[in-house]
Amino acid sequence: MTKFATAASINGDTETATRACLNQLSGTIEPSNVDFVWIGISPAHQYEEALGLLRSATGDATIIGASSAGEFTEDGVVSGGMSVAAVASDSMAFSAGLGTGYGSDPQAAVGSAVGSLDTDIQEAYPYAVGLNFHDGLVGNGDEVTMRGYQAIPTDFVGGSAGDDRRLEETAVFVGDQVSTDGVALGVIGSEQPFQQAVGHGHKRISDGMTVTDSDGGTVRTLDGEPAYERWADAVRDVVEEEYEFSLSGIDPGDPEWVQLLTRFEFGIETGDQEYKIRWPGITPDRSGPLSFATVIPEGTDLFVMDAQPADEREAQRRVGDSLDGDLAGVLSFACICQSNILGDEFGGAVQAFGDQVDAPLAGMEVYGEVGLSSGDMRGYHNASLSVLGFPSG
């Protein structure tokens, strides 16, 4: 049998918030009986203090998590707080490992994380799933996702750590260890199958544009022309029709700048008219290049996409529809882009998703989403929702 409990606190004091979460969890699972803990923590808190209290209360439980850009449970959204999921199960096994130096050597960081976890779990159980959390500011989401999969070939869920949209420093956790330049990998074995799904609400609105000059996440030209100008040409008419301002009338420091770069993101076609989304929202100005949150290689064909709140709510419903059966609980990782597009509707959307899956739910807002399965190898996403359903048996 598997028990899954969730908790959240918005209290600004780390000890008080953590103890409040432990108290909430104890209504379903006595902390000393917990086998696994996932936690998302705002950078407003002291990570080491929170993890130390969790470790003291849960003993030998496997603990994994990351800093967040917003936290939530089935009861709604908190900001500047923490969210926690705890699992007690006699039909699952858990392990996690931490690798450091991700920014300079992703391969070595993944190797170190894998080397410190029990990969035999994957062989000992008929079903397994991997967890992948990594520094959200390095910009190697595709690489760290695929290297994790190559080392532990199974489905994966997770995300790029956040820091309340400060874009200053993110962290990942294993046990009571914290790394601000790291990769946290986990593996869970189960007697029953997990359920995993990922989705977004963006739709294509332009023809393809080929990346002709790029360096890491900076795309200088599309089809040989300044990248910003190609993007602006694709969205200008819609902006002028739907907004009370024009592209030329906003400054990069205005909130409308990021709003438009978040609504009108780019897609990379992955087959069957499916796209994985890439966010250019860290573009600093209109001088020419576009700046993305992950590497965009030269030769990539990009399509301008569009999403509005109704599209994101529909995407969440589709993700929920793909989870069927009796679930003990759900981990959920939502891109800050979804939250930005939904605005004041985000909290209601989280609660509606919790009602839809009819199970305890805990998660956080992230800077990129890991969602990889045998039927969907896109792997690393932006502007998406990635979820993991835990079987109840």
mmCIF file of C-alpha atoms in Angstrom, residues 12-386:
data_model
loop_
_atom_site.group_PDB
_atom_site.id
_atom_site.type_symbol
_atom_site.label_atom_id
_atom_site.label_comp_id
_atom_site.label_asym_id
_atom_site.label_seq_id
_atom_site.Cartn_x
_atom_site.Cartn_y
_atom_site.Cartn_z
ATOM 1 C CA GLY A 12 8.270 33.539 6.383
ATOM 2 C CA ASP A 13 10.232 31.846 9.163
ATOM 3 C CA THR A 14 11.961 28.695 7.908
ATOM 4 C CA GLU A 15 11.671 26.661 11.112
ATOM 5 C CA THR A 16 8.033 27.598 11.612
ATOM 6 C CA ALA A 17 7.180 26.833 7.974
ATOM 7 C CA THR A 18 8.935 23.457 7.999
ATOM 8 C CA ARG A 19 7.349 22.374 11.258
ATOM 9 C CA ALA A 20 3.959 23.450 9.920
ATOM 10 C CA CYS A 21 4.493 21.202 6.885
ATOM 11 C CA LEU A 22 5.554 18.282 9.067
ATOM 12 C CA ASN A 23 2.447 18.759 11.176
ATOM 13 C CA GLN A 24 0.244 18.737 8.066
ATOM 14 C CA LEU A 25 1.928 15.563 6.790
ATOM 15 C CA SER A 26 1.400 13.804 10.102
ATOM 16 C CA GLY A 27 -2.337 13.864 9.501
ATOM 17 C CA THR A 28 -1.760 11.196 6.825
ATOM 18 C CA ILE A 29 1.691 9.741 7.502
ATOM 19 C CA GLU A 30 3.669 9.816 10.717
ATOM 20 C CA PRO A 31 6.965 11.511 9.704
ATOM 21 C CA SER A 32 9.038 8.689 11.190
ATOM 22 C CA ASN A 33 7.302 6.280 8.761
ATOM 23 C CA VAL A 34 8.003 8.347 5.643
ATOM 24 C CA ASP A 35 10.124 6.671 2.944
ATOM 25 C CA PHE A 36 10.415 9.533 0.450
ATOM 26 C CA VAL A 37 10.176 13.322 0.517
ATOM 27 C CA TRP A 38 10.043 15.809 -2.334
ATOM 28 C CA ILE A 39 10.341 19.480 -1.418
ATOM 29 C CA GLY A 40 10.260 22.785 -3.280
ATOM 30 C CA ILE A 41 11.564 25.764 -1.310
ATOM 31 C CA SER A 42 11.492 29.471 -2.092
ATOM 32 C CA PRO A 43 14.866 31.255 -1.861
ATOM 33 C CA ALA A 44 13.201 33.386 0.822
ATOM 34 C CA HIS A 45 13.971 30.447 3.159
ATOM 35 C CA GLN A 46 17.136 28.853 4.524
ATOM 36 C CA TYR A 47 17.485 25.602 2.576
ATOM 37 C CA GLU A 48 19.849 23.855 4.985
ATOM 38 C CA GLU A 49 17.636 24.599 7.973
ATOM 39 C CA ALA A 50 14.516 23.232 6.296
ATOM 40 C CA LEU A 51 16.274 20.106 5.062
ATOM 41 C CA GLY A 52 17.864 19.482 8.452
ATOM 42 C CA LEU A 53 14.469 19.576 10.134
ATOM 43 C CA LEU A 54 13.049 17.207 7.514
ATOM 44 C CA ARG A 55 15.973 14.844 7.927
ATOM 45 C CA SER A 56 15.604 14.852 11.705
ATOM 46 C CA ALA A 57 11.877 14.098 11.496
ATOM 47 C CA THR A 58 11.955 11.477 8.717
ATOM 48 C CA GLY A 59 15.165 9.620 9.580
ATOM 49 C CA ASP A 60 16.387 7.536 6.650
ATOM 50 C CA ALA A 61 13.818 8.803 4.133
ATOM 51 C CA THR A 62 15.111 9.680 0.668
ATOM 52 C CA ILE A 63 14.845 13.473 0.239
ATOM 53 C CA ILE A 64 15.110 15.271 -3.105
ATOM 54 C CA GLY A 65 14.011 18.681 -4.330
ATOM 55 C CA ALA A 66 14.968 22.114 -5.534
ATOM 56 C CA SER A 67 14.532 25.831 -5.044
ATOM 57 C CA SER A 68 11.332 27.098 -6.592
ATOM 58 C CA ALA A 69 9.670 30.025 -8.326
ATOM 59 C CA GLY A 70 6.313 29.369 -6.668
ATOM 60 C CA GLU A 71 4.869 26.467 -4.695
ATOM 61 C CA PHE A 72 1.515 24.709 -4.651
ATOM 62 C CA THR A 73 -0.580 21.769 -3.507
ATOM 63 C CA GLU A 74 -4.088 20.653 -4.378
ATOM 64 C CA ASP A 75 -5.307 23.342 -1.975
ATOM 65 C CA GLY A 76 -3.802 26.178 -4.001
ATOM 66 C CA VAL A 77 -0.733 28.305 -4.603
ATOM 67 C CA VAL A 78 1.674 29.884 -2.147
ATOM 68 C CA SER A 79 4.458 32.329 -2.934
ATOM 69 C CA GLY A 80 7.716 32.655 -1.046
ATOM 70 C CA GLY A 81 6.952 29.468 0.863
ATOM 71 C CA MET A 82 7.530 25.726 0.580
ATOM 72 C CA SER A 83 5.585 22.717 -0.669
ATOM 73 C CA VAL A 84 6.214 19.122 0.343
ATOM 74 C CA ALA A 85 5.127 15.645 -0.709
ATOM 75 C CA ALA A 86 5.776 12.615 1.467
ATOM 76 C CA VAL A 87 5.361 8.958 0.529
ATOM 77 C CA ALA A 88 5.206 5.823 2.659
ATOM 78 C CA SER A 89 5.042 2.587 0.690
ATOM 79 C CA ASP A 90 5.639 -1.124 1.117
ATOM 80 C CA SER A 91 5.721 -1.597 -2.679
ATOM 81 C CA MET A 92 8.292 1.040 -3.687
ATOM 82 C CA ALA A 93 11.977 1.771 -3.208
ATOM 83 C CA PHE A 94 13.679 5.165 -3.439
ATOM 84 C CA SER A 95 17.178 6.516 -3.974
ATOM 85 C CA ALA A 96 18.718 9.888 -4.866
ATOM 86 C CA GLY A 97 22.152 11.257 -5.675
ATOM 87 C CA LEU A 98 23.729 14.691 -6.004
ATOM 88 C CA GLY A 99 26.308 15.826 -8.555
ATOM 89 C CA THR A 100 28.086 19.204 -8.476
ATOM 90 C CA GLY A 101 29.919 21.321 -11.026
ATOM 91 C CA TYR A 102 27.046 21.117 -13.497
ATOM 92 C CA GLY A 103 27.818 24.484 -15.069
ATOM 93 C CA SER A 104 31.334 23.537 -16.109
ATOM 94 C CA ASP A 105 30.885 19.814 -16.793
ATOM 95 C CA PRO A 106 27.319 18.480 -17.108
ATOM 96 C CA GLN A 107 28.527 14.975 -17.959
ATOM 97 C CA ALA A 108 30.647 14.718 -14.824
ATOM 98 C CA ALA A 109 27.871 16.165 -12.647
ATOM 99 C CA VAL A 110 25.367 13.614 -13.928
ATOM 100 C CA GLY A 111 27.927 10.835 -13.494
ATOM 101 C CA SER A 112 28.551 11.867 -9.894
ATOM 102 C CA ALA A 113 24.828 11.945 -9.129
ATOM 103 C CA VAL A 114 24.278 8.513 -10.683
ATOM 104 C CA GLY A 115 27.303 7.125 -8.832
ATOM 105 C CA SER A 116 25.796 8.014 -5.473
ATOM 106 C CA LEU A 117 22.363 6.473 -5.951
ATOM 107 C CA ASP A 118 21.163 2.871 -6.014
ATOM 108 C CA THR A 119 20.571 2.098 -9.680
ATOM 109 C CA ASP A 120 19.853 -1.558 -8.792
ATOM 110 C CA ILE A 121 16.333 -0.394 -7.932
ATOM 111 C CA GLN A 122 15.589 -0.256 -11.640
ATOM 112 C CA GLU A 123 16.420 -3.956 -11.984
ATOM 113 C CA ALA A 124 14.725 -5.035 -8.772
ATOM 114 C CA TYR A 125 11.289 -3.664 -9.617
ATOM 115 C CA PRO A 126 9.085 -4.170 -12.681
ATOM 116 C CA TYR A 127 8.465 -0.417 -12.974
ATOM 117 C CA ALA A 128 10.741 2.551 -12.420
ATOM 118 C CA VAL A 129 10.805 6.306 -12.926
ATOM 119 C CA GLY A 130 13.577 8.859 -12.682
ATOM 120 C CA LEU A 131 13.592 12.357 -11.181
ATOM 121 C CA ASN A 132 15.823 15.131 -12.527
ATOM 122 C CA PHE A 133 16.306 18.520 -10.873
ATOM 123 C CA HIS A 134 19.136 20.806 -11.914
ATOM 124 C CA ASP A 135 20.459 24.359 -11.656
ATOM 125 C CA GLY A 136 17.929 26.436 -13.547
ATOM 126 C CA LEU A 137 20.345 29.117 -14.725
ATOM 127 C CA VAL A 138 23.011 27.039 -16.496
ATOM 128 C CA GLY A 139 21.011 26.671 -19.716
ATOM 129 C CA ASN A 140 21.847 23.041 -20.528
ATOM 130 C CA GLY A 141 18.426 21.544 -19.902
ATOM 131 C CA ASP A 142 18.409 19.388 -23.029
ATOM 132 C CA GLU A 143 21.838 17.945 -22.305
ATOM 133 C CA VAL A 144 21.297 17.207 -18.620
ATOM 134 C CA THR A 145 17.944 15.586 -19.402
ATOM 135 C CA MET A 146 19.375 13.266 -22.032
ATOM 136 C CA ARG A 147 22.496 12.438 -20.017
ATOM 137 C CA GLY A 148 20.289 11.485 -17.083
ATOM 138 C CA TYR A 149 18.243 9.245 -19.356
ATOM 139 C CA GLN A 150 21.348 7.648 -20.880
ATOM 140 C CA ALA A 151 22.634 6.808 -17.412
ATOM 141 C CA ILE A 152 19.249 5.609 -16.120
ATOM 142 C CA PRO A 153 17.176 4.584 -19.159
ATOM 143 C CA THR A 154 13.649 5.039 -17.875
ATOM 144 C CA ASP A 155 10.895 7.665 -17.891
ATOM 145 C CA PHE A 156 11.869 10.962 -16.245
ATOM 146 C CA VAL A 157 10.030 13.858 -14.605
ATOM 147 C CA GLY A 158 11.412 16.997 -12.964
ATOM 148 C CA GLY A 159 12.533 20.488 -13.756
ATOM 149 C CA SER A 160 15.013 23.339 -13.718
ATOM 150 C CA ALA A 161 15.245 24.892 -10.265
ATOM 151 C CA GLY A 162 13.818 28.396 -9.802
ATOM 152 C CA ASP A 163 14.515 31.356 -7.552
ATOM 153 C CA ASP A 164 11.279 33.352 -7.414
ATOM 154 C CA ARG A 165 12.059 34.859 -10.847
ATOM 155 C CA ARG A 166 15.150 36.655 -9.522
ATOM 156 C CA LEU A 167 17.429 34.862 -12.020
ATOM 157 C CA GLU A 168 20.301 35.082 -9.540
ATOM 158 C CA GLU A 169 20.958 31.628 -8.040
ATOM 159 C CA THR A 170 19.101 28.318 -7.893
ATOM 160 C CA ALA A 171 19.720 25.203 -5.824
ATOM 161 C CA VAL A 172 19.005 21.474 -5.793
ATOM 162 C CA PHE A 173 18.797 19.184 -2.778
ATOM 163 C CA VAL A 174 19.483 15.570 -1.848
ATOM 164 C CA GLY A 175 19.119 14.622 1.802
ATOM 165 C CA ASP A 176 20.410 17.600 3.762
ATOM 166 C CA GLN A 177 22.907 18.542 1.027
ATOM 167 C CA VAL A 178 22.465 21.688 -1.070
ATOM 168 C CA SER A 179 24.196 22.555 -4.356
ATOM 169 C CA THR A 180 23.871 25.848 -6.235
ATOM 170 C CA ASP A 181 25.634 24.357 -9.273
ATOM 171 C CA GLY A 182 24.312 20.849 -9.230
ATOM 172 C CA VAL A 183 22.165 18.019 -10.523
ATOM 173 C CA ALA A 184 19.887 15.979 -8.253
ATOM 174 C CA LEU A 185 18.786 12.653 -9.711
ATOM 175 C CA GLY A 186 16.412 10.156 -8.184
ATOM 176 C CA VAL A 187 15.095 6.737 -9.072
ATOM 177 C CA ILE A 188 11.926 5.122 -7.751
ATOM 178 C CA GLY A 189 11.052 1.454 -8.219
ATOM 179 C CA SER A 190 7.502 0.185 -7.909
ATOM 180 C CA GLU A 191 5.442 -2.981 -8.078
ATOM 181 C CA GLN A 192 2.810 -0.998 -10.004
ATOM 182 C CA PRO A 193 3.218 1.344 -13.011
ATOM 183 C CA PHE A 194 3.657 5.101 -12.667
ATOM 184 C CA GLN A 195 1.768 7.546 -14.856
ATOM 185 C CA GLN A 196 3.591 10.414 -16.540
ATOM 186 C CA ALA A 197 2.383 13.213 -18.805
ATOM 187 C CA VAL A 198 3.534 16.544 -20.193
ATOM 188 C CA GLY A 199 1.796 19.226 -22.251
ATOM 189 C CA HIS A 200 1.612 22.882 -23.251
ATOM 190 C CA GLY A 201 -0.966 25.235 -24.745
ATOM 191 C CA HIS A 202 1.044 26.962 -27.468
ATOM 192 C CA LYS A 203 0.001 26.874 -31.132
ATOM 193 C CA ARG A 204 2.049 27.662 -34.207
ATOM 194 C CA ILE A 205 1.421 31.028 -35.898
ATOM 195 C CA SER A 206 4.387 31.415 -38.285
ATOM 196 C CA ASP A 207 6.359 29.643 -40.960
ATOM 197 C CA GLY A 208 9.652 28.057 -40.019
ATOM 198 C CA MET A 209 12.783 30.148 -39.491
ATOM 199 C CA THR A 210 16.220 28.531 -39.509
ATOM 200 C CA VAL A 211 18.802 29.490 -36.898
ATOM 201 C CA THR A 212 21.775 30.721 -38.948
ATOM 202 C CA ASP A 213 23.969 32.147 -36.162
ATOM 203 C CA SER A 214 23.850 31.146 -32.505
ATOM 204 C CA ASP A 215 26.050 30.697 -29.476
ATOM 205 C CA GLY A 216 24.602 28.658 -26.623
ATOM 206 C CA GLY A 217 21.225 30.179 -25.821
ATOM 207 C CA THR A 218 21.849 33.345 -27.850
ATOM 208 C CA VAL A 219 20.333 33.293 -31.339
ATOM 209 C CA ARG A 220 21.730 36.146 -33.417
ATOM 210 C CA THR A 221 20.094 35.504 -36.774
ATOM 211 C CA LEU A 222 17.147 33.629 -38.245
ATOM 212 C CA ASP A 223 17.358 33.022 -41.987
ATOM 213 C CA GLY A 224 20.315 35.397 -42.007
ATOM 214 C CA GLU A 225 18.355 38.321 -40.528
ATOM 215 C CA PRO A 226 18.392 39.743 -36.961
ATOM 216 C CA ALA A 227 16.477 37.274 -34.810
ATOM 217 C CA TYR A 228 14.500 39.883 -32.913
ATOM 218 C CA GLU A 229 13.257 41.461 -36.130
ATOM 219 C CA ARG A 230 12.013 38.111 -37.469
ATOM 220 C CA TRP A 231 10.132 37.484 -34.221
ATOM 221 C CA ALA A 232 8.722 41.021 -34.200
ATOM 222 C CA ASP A 233 7.521 40.695 -37.797
ATOM 223 C CA ALA A 234 5.627 37.530 -36.854
ATOM 224 C CA VAL A 235 3.789 39.019 -33.877
ATOM 225 C CA ARG A 236 3.458 42.733 -34.696
ATOM 226 C CA ASP A 237 -0.016 42.596 -36.263
ATOM 227 C CA VAL A 238 -1.470 40.525 -33.408
ATOM 228 C CA VAL A 239 0.025 42.847 -30.808
ATOM 229 C CA GLU A 240 -1.379 45.934 -32.481
ATOM 230 C CA GLU A 241 -4.806 44.304 -32.813
ATOM 231 C CA GLU A 242 -5.105 42.925 -29.276
ATOM 232 C CA TYR A 243 -3.130 45.319 -27.062
ATOM 233 C CA GLU A 244 -3.272 49.026 -26.313
ATOM 234 C CA PHE A 245 0.433 49.389 -27.047
ATOM 235 C CA SER A 246 2.770 48.614 -29.932
ATOM 236 C CA LEU A 247 6.029 46.683 -30.020
ATOM 237 C CA SER A 248 7.964 49.864 -30.680
ATOM 238 C CA GLY A 249 6.211 51.604 -27.799
ATOM 239 C CA ILE A 250 7.458 49.357 -24.988
ATOM 240 C CA ASP A 251 10.880 49.287 -23.346
ATOM 241 C CA PRO A 252 12.745 46.100 -22.369
ATOM 242 C CA GLY A 253 12.313 47.063 -18.718
ATOM 243 C CA ASP A 254 8.526 47.184 -19.015
ATOM 244 C CA PRO A 255 6.487 44.175 -17.834
ATOM 245 C CA GLU A 256 4.870 44.037 -21.277
ATOM 246 C CA TRP A 257 8.266 43.083 -22.747
ATOM 247 C CA VAL A 258 8.461 39.746 -20.926
ATOM 248 C CA GLN A 259 4.696 39.308 -21.286
ATOM 249 C CA LEU A 260 4.970 39.272 -25.073
ATOM 250 C CA LEU A 261 8.117 37.121 -25.167
ATOM 251 C CA THR A 262 6.283 34.643 -22.924
ATOM 252 C CA ARG A 263 3.047 34.575 -24.900
ATOM 253 C CA PHE A 264 4.799 34.433 -28.275
ATOM 254 C CA GLU A 265 7.478 31.827 -27.643
ATOM 255 C CA PHE A 266 9.157 29.565 -30.188
ATOM 256 C CA GLY A 267 8.469 25.931 -30.974
ATOM 257 C CA ILE A 268 10.710 23.188 -32.319
ATOM 258 C CA GLU A 269 8.759 20.615 -34.309
ATOM 259 C CA THR A 270 9.224 17.094 -32.977
ATOM 260 C CA GLY A 271 6.937 15.164 -35.348
ATOM 261 C CA ASP A 272 3.207 14.544 -35.668
ATOM 262 C CA GLN A 273 2.636 18.317 -35.449
ATOM 263 C CA GLU A 274 3.997 18.323 -31.900
ATOM 264 C CA TYR A 275 6.347 21.031 -30.661
ATOM 265 C CA LYS A 276 8.593 21.530 -27.693
ATOM 266 C CA ILE A 277 8.620 25.144 -26.576
ATOM 267 C CA ARG A 278 11.618 27.415 -26.165
ATOM 268 C CA TRP A 279 11.352 30.647 -24.163
ATOM 269 C CA PRO A 280 13.185 33.792 -25.353
ATOM 270 C CA GLY A 281 12.116 35.759 -22.296
ATOM 271 C CA ILE A 282 15.603 36.692 -21.090
ATOM 272 C CA THR A 283 16.210 38.777 -24.249
ATOM 273 C CA PRO A 284 17.624 42.046 -22.830
ATOM 274 C CA ASP A 285 16.801 44.451 -25.677
ATOM 275 C CA ARG A 286 15.770 44.762 -29.328
ATOM 276 C CA SER A 287 19.332 45.129 -30.662
ATOM 277 C CA GLY A 288 19.069 41.926 -32.721
ATOM 278 C CA PRO A 289 19.790 38.675 -30.821
ATOM 279 C CA LEU A 290 17.201 36.670 -28.891
ATOM 280 C CA SER A 291 18.263 35.090 -25.598
ATOM 281 C CA PHE A 292 16.807 31.695 -24.669
ATOM 282 C CA ALA A 293 16.834 29.750 -21.425
ATOM 283 C CA THR A 294 18.546 26.770 -23.074
ATOM 284 C CA VAL A 295 20.921 26.023 -25.943
ATOM 285 C CA ILE A 296 19.554 26.570 -29.474
ATOM 286 C CA PRO A 297 21.940 25.026 -32.052
ATOM 287 C CA GLU A 298 22.498 26.476 -35.506
ATOM 288 C CA GLY A 299 20.358 24.737 -38.113
ATOM 289 C CA THR A 300 17.356 24.456 -35.786
ATOM 290 C CA ASP A 301 14.032 25.355 -37.398
ATOM 291 C CA LEU A 302 11.979 27.593 -35.100
ATOM 292 C CA PHE A 303 8.292 28.522 -35.335
ATOM 293 C CA VAL A 304 6.676 31.411 -33.493
ATOM 294 C CA MET A 305 3.920 30.114 -31.210
ATOM 295 C CA ASP A 306 1.036 31.722 -29.342
ATOM 296 C CA ALA A 307 -0.852 30.836 -26.162
ATOM 297 C CA GLN A 308 -3.545 32.562 -24.151
ATOM 298 C CA PRO A 309 -5.043 31.610 -20.760
ATOM 299 C CA ALA A 310 -7.767 29.435 -22.290
ATOM 300 C CA ASP A 311 -5.114 27.494 -24.199
ATOM 301 C CA GLU A 312 -3.151 26.816 -21.021
ATOM 302 C CA ARG A 313 -6.262 25.693 -19.126
ATOM 303 C CA GLU A 314 -7.080 23.311 -21.965
ATOM 304 C CA ALA A 315 -3.501 21.979 -21.937
ATOM 305 C CA GLN A 316 -3.772 21.285 -18.217
ATOM 306 C CA ARG A 317 -7.043 19.440 -18.796
ATOM 307 C CA ARG A 318 -5.393 17.304 -21.496
ATOM 308 C CA VAL A 319 -2.542 16.423 -19.149
ATOM 309 C CA GLY A 320 -5.039 15.500 -16.453
ATOM 310 C CA ASP A 321 -7.058 13.384 -18.877
ATOM 311 C CA SER A 322 -3.956 11.321 -19.646
ATOM 312 C CA LEU A 323 -3.725 10.238 -15.997
ATOM 313 C CA ASP A 324 -6.204 7.487 -15.338
ATOM 314 C CA GLY A 325 -6.744 4.964 -12.643
ATOM 315 C CA ASP A 326 -6.423 5.106 -8.868
ATOM 316 C CA LEU A 327 -3.501 7.386 -7.921
ATOM 317 C CA ALA A 328 -1.953 7.773 -4.483
ATOM 318 C CA GLY A 329 -0.747 11.249 -5.391
ATOM 319 C CA VAL A 330 0.811 13.469 -8.050
ATOM 320 C CA LEU A 331 4.003 15.524 -8.346
ATOM 321 C CA SER A 332 3.570 18.494 -10.680
ATOM 322 C CA PHE A 333 6.088 20.878 -12.238
ATOM 323 C CA ALA A 334 4.697 23.929 -14.014
ATOM 324 C CA CYS A 335 6.723 26.405 -16.024
ATOM 325 C CA ILE A 336 6.723 30.019 -14.857
ATOM 326 C CA CYS A 337 5.587 30.785 -18.410
ATOM 327 C CA GLN A 338 2.293 28.975 -17.787
ATOM 328 C CA SER A 339 1.874 30.927 -14.587
ATOM 329 C CA ASN A 340 2.678 34.212 -16.350
ATOM 330 C CA ILE A 341 0.173 33.534 -19.133
ATOM 331 C CA LEU A 342 -2.561 32.445 -16.724
ATOM 332 C CA GLY A 343 -1.910 35.337 -14.357
ATOM 333 C CA ASP A 344 -4.580 35.500 -11.670
ATOM 334 C CA GLU A 345 -6.098 32.293 -13.069
ATOM 335 C CA PHE A 346 -3.071 30.166 -12.132
ATOM 336 C CA GLY A 347 -4.194 29.354 -8.597
ATOM 337 C CA GLY A 348 -7.623 28.300 -9.806
ATOM 338 C CA ALA A 349 -6.042 26.211 -12.548
ATOM 339 C CA VAL A 350 -3.902 24.350 -9.995
ATOM 340 C CA GLN A 351 -6.917 23.614 -7.822
ATOM 341 C CA ALA A 352 -8.935 22.513 -10.862
ATOM 342 C CA PHE A 353 -6.138 20.145 -11.867
ATOM 343 C CA GLY A 354 -6.075 18.706 -8.353
ATOM 344 C CA ASP A 355 -9.820 18.151 -8.526
ATOM 345 C CA GLN A 356 -9.471 16.557 -11.943
ATOM 346 C CA VAL A 357 -6.859 13.987 -10.909
ATOM 347 C CA ASP A 358 -8.712 13.444 -7.600
ATOM 348 C CA ALA A 359 -5.517 12.835 -5.652
ATOM 349 C CA PRO A 360 -3.148 14.739 -3.369
ATOM 350 C CA LEU A 361 -0.960 17.079 -5.429
ATOM 351 C CA ALA A 362 2.295 18.896 -4.682
ATOM 352 C CA GLY A 363 4.589 20.818 -6.968
ATOM 353 C CA MET A 364 6.340 24.016 -7.872
ATOM 354 C CA GLU A 365 6.917 26.510 -10.633
ATOM 355 C CA VAL A 366 10.189 25.883 -12.469
ATOM 356 C CA TYR A 367 12.421 27.386 -15.183
ATOM 357 C CA GLY A 368 12.064 24.378 -17.495
ATOM 358 C CA GLU A 369 10.348 21.004 -17.331
ATOM 359 C CA VAL A 370 11.675 17.460 -17.647
ATOM 360 C CA GLY A 371 9.123 15.103 -19.148
ATOM 361 C CA LEU A 372 10.504 12.075 -20.973
ATOM 362 C CA SER A 373 8.913 8.715 -21.689
ATOM 363 C CA SER A 374 9.215 5.897 -24.191
ATOM 364 C CA GLY A 375 6.321 7.439 -26.102
ATOM 365 C CA ASP A 376 7.584 11.030 -25.906
ATOM 366 C CA MET A 377 11.334 11.593 -26.151
ATOM 367 C CA ARG A 378 11.166 15.397 -26.394
ATOM 368 C CA GLY A 379 12.706 15.336 -22.948
ATOM 369 C CA TYR A 380 13.204 18.967 -21.951
ATOM 370 C CA HIS A 381 10.441 21.541 -22.255
ATOM 371 C CA ASN A 382 9.543 25.177 -21.632
ATOM 372 C CA ALA A 383 6.076 26.647 -21.012
ATOM 373 C CA SER A 384 4.779 23.190 -20.127
ATOM 374 C CA LEU A 385 3.284 21.150 -17.318
ATOM 375 C CA SER A 386 5.052 17.891 -16.424
#
